Short mmCIF file of C-alpha atoms in Angstrom, two decimals:
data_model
loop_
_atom_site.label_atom_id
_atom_site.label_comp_id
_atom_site.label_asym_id
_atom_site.label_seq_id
_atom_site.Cartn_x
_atom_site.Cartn_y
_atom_site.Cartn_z
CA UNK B 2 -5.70 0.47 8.69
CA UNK B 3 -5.10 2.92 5.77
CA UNK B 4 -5.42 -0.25 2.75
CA UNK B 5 -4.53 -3.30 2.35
CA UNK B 6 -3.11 -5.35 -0.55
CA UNK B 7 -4.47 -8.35 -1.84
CA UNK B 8 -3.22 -10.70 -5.02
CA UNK B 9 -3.97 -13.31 -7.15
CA UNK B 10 -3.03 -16.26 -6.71
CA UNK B 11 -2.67 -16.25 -2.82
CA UNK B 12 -5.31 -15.51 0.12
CA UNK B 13 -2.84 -13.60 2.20
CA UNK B 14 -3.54 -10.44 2.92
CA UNK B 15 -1.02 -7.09 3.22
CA UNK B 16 -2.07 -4.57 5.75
CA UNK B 17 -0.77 -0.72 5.57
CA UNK B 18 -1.55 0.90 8.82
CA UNK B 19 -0.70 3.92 10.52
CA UNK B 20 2.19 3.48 13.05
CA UNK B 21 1.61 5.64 16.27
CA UNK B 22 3.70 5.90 19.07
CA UNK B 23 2.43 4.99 22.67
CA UNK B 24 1.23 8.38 22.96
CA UNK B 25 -0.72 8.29 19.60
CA UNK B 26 1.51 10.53 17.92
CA UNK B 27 2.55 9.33 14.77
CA UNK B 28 5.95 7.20 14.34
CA UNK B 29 7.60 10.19 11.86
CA UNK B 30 10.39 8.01 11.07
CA UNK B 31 8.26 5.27 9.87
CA UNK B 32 4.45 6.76 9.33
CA UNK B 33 3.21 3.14 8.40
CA UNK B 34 3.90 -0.58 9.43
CA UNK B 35 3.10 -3.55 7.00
CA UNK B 36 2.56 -6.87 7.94
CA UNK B 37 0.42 -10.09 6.95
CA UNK B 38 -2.95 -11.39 7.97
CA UNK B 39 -2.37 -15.05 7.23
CA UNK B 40 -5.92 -16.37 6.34
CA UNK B 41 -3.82 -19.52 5.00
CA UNK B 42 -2.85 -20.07 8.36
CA UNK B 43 -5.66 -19.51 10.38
CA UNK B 44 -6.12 -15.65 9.87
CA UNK B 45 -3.19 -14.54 11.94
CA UNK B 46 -0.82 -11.62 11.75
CA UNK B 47 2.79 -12.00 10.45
CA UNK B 48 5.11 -9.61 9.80
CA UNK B 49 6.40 -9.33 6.25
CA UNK B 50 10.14 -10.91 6.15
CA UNK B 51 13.21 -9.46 4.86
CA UNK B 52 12.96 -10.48 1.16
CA UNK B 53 9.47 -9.02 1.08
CA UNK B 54 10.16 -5.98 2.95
CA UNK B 55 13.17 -5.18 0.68
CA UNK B 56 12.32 -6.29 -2.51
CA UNK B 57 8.40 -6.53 -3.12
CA UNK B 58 5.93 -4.84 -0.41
CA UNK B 59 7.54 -2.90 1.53
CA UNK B 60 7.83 1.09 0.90
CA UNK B 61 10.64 3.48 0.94
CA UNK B 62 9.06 6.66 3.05
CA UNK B 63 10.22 10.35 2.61
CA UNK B 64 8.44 12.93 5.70
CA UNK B 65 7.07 16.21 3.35
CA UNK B 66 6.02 18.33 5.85
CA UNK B 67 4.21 18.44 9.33
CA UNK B 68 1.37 15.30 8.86
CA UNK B 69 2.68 14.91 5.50
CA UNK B 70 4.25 11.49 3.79
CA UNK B 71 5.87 10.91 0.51
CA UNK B 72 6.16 6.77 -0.12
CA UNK B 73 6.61 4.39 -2.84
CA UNK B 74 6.58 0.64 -2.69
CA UNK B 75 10.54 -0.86 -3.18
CA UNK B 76 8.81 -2.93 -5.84
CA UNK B 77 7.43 0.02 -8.26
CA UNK B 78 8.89 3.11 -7.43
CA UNK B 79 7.82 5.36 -10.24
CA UNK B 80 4.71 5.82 -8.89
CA UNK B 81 4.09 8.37 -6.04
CA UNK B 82 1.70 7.89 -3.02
CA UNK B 83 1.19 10.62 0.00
CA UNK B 84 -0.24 9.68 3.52
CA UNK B 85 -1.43 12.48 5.56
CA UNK B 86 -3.66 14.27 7.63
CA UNK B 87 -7.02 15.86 7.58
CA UNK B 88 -8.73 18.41 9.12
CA UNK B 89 -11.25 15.71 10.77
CA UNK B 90 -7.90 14.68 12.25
CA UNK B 91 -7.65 11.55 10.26
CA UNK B 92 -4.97 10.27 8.11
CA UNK B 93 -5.79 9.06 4.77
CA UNK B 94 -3.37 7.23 1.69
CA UNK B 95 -3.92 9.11 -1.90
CA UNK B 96 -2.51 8.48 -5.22
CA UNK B 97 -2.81 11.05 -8.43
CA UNK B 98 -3.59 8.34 -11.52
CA UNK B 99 -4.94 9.97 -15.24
CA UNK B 100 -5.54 13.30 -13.24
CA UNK B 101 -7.76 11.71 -10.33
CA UNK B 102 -6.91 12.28 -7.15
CA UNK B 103 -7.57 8.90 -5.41
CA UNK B 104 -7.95 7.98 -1.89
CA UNK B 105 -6.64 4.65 -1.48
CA UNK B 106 -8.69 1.63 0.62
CA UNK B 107 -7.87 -1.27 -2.00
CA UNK B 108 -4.71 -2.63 -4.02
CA UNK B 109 -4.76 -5.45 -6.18
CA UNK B 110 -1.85 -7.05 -8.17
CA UNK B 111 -2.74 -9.92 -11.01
CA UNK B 112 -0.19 -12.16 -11.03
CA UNK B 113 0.18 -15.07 -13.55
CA UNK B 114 3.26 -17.40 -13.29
CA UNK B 115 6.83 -16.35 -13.84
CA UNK B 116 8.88 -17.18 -10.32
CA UNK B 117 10.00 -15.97 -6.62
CA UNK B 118 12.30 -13.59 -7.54
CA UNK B 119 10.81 -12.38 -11.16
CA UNK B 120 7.06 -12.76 -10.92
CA UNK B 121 4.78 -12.39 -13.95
CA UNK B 122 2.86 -9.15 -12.87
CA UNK B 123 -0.14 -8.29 -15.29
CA UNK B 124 -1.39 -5.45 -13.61
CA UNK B 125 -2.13 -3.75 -10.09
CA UNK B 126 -5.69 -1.97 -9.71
CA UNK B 127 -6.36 0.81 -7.16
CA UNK B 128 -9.28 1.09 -5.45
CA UNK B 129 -10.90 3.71 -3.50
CA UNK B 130 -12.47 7.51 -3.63
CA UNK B 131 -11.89 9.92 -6.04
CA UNK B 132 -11.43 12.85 -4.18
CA UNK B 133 -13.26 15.73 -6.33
CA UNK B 134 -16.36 13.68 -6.44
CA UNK B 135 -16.53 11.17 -3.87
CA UNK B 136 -17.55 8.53 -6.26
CA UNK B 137 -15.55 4.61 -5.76
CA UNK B 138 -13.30 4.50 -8.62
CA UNK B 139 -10.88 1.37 -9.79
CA UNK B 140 -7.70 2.36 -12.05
CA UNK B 141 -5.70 0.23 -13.55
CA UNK B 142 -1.99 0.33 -13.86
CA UNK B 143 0.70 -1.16 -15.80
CA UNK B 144 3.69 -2.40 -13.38
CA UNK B 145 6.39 -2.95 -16.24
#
């Protein structure tokens, strides 16, 4: 798992995880898969559907260099996020908010009425490590 995505007002969990190949290589052409944990429906996994994938969590990814990801969600695409690999051989999800580097374990959206198709979004939080200092760190963002 890289993060996941959680919001308000549903239990349902979104996992972003890195997609290897059978050989553990990773899947270039898409670097991470997506899909539910249910815990409505007795914690299993789901993946997302076609309306989701297109229009609200899935992510649009563009390959940067060797070990190197550019991807944005389909939902909010002004915002830039970059998997890729360390020297301990890992890969890791990091996002650049107010000048802090961030690496990514934790997304939350607030959502507050509106409907299916248009939402009422108050704000998505990012949570993780800022990377200069290793201290956890939340930001705040405005989706609009």
């Amino acid at each position: 798992m890289l993060f996941y995505l959680q919001r308000d007002p549903n239990t349902n969990t979104l996992i972003y995880a890195l997609n290897l190949k059978e050989n553990g290589s990773i899947n270039a052409n898409a670097p991470i898969q997506v899909y539910w944990i249910r815990y409505g429906e007795k914690g299993q996994k789901k993946d997302l559907g076609y309306i989701q994938r297109k229009f609200a969590y899935g992510i649009d990814t563009k390959e940067l260099g060797a070990d190197k990801y550019e991807f944005r969600f389909v939902s909010h695409k002004k915002l830039p996020f970059y998997l890729q690999k360390y020297s301990d051989k890992s890969y890791r999800v990091s996002v650049t908010l107010n000048n802090r580097t961030i690496r990514v374990t934790r997304l939350f959206i607030r959502i507050q009425g509106g409907s299916f198709w248009l939402p009422n979004v108050k704000y998505a939080e990012v949570e993780g490590t800022e990377e200069s200092t290793g201290k956890p760190v939340v930001e705040r963002i405005s989706v609009k």
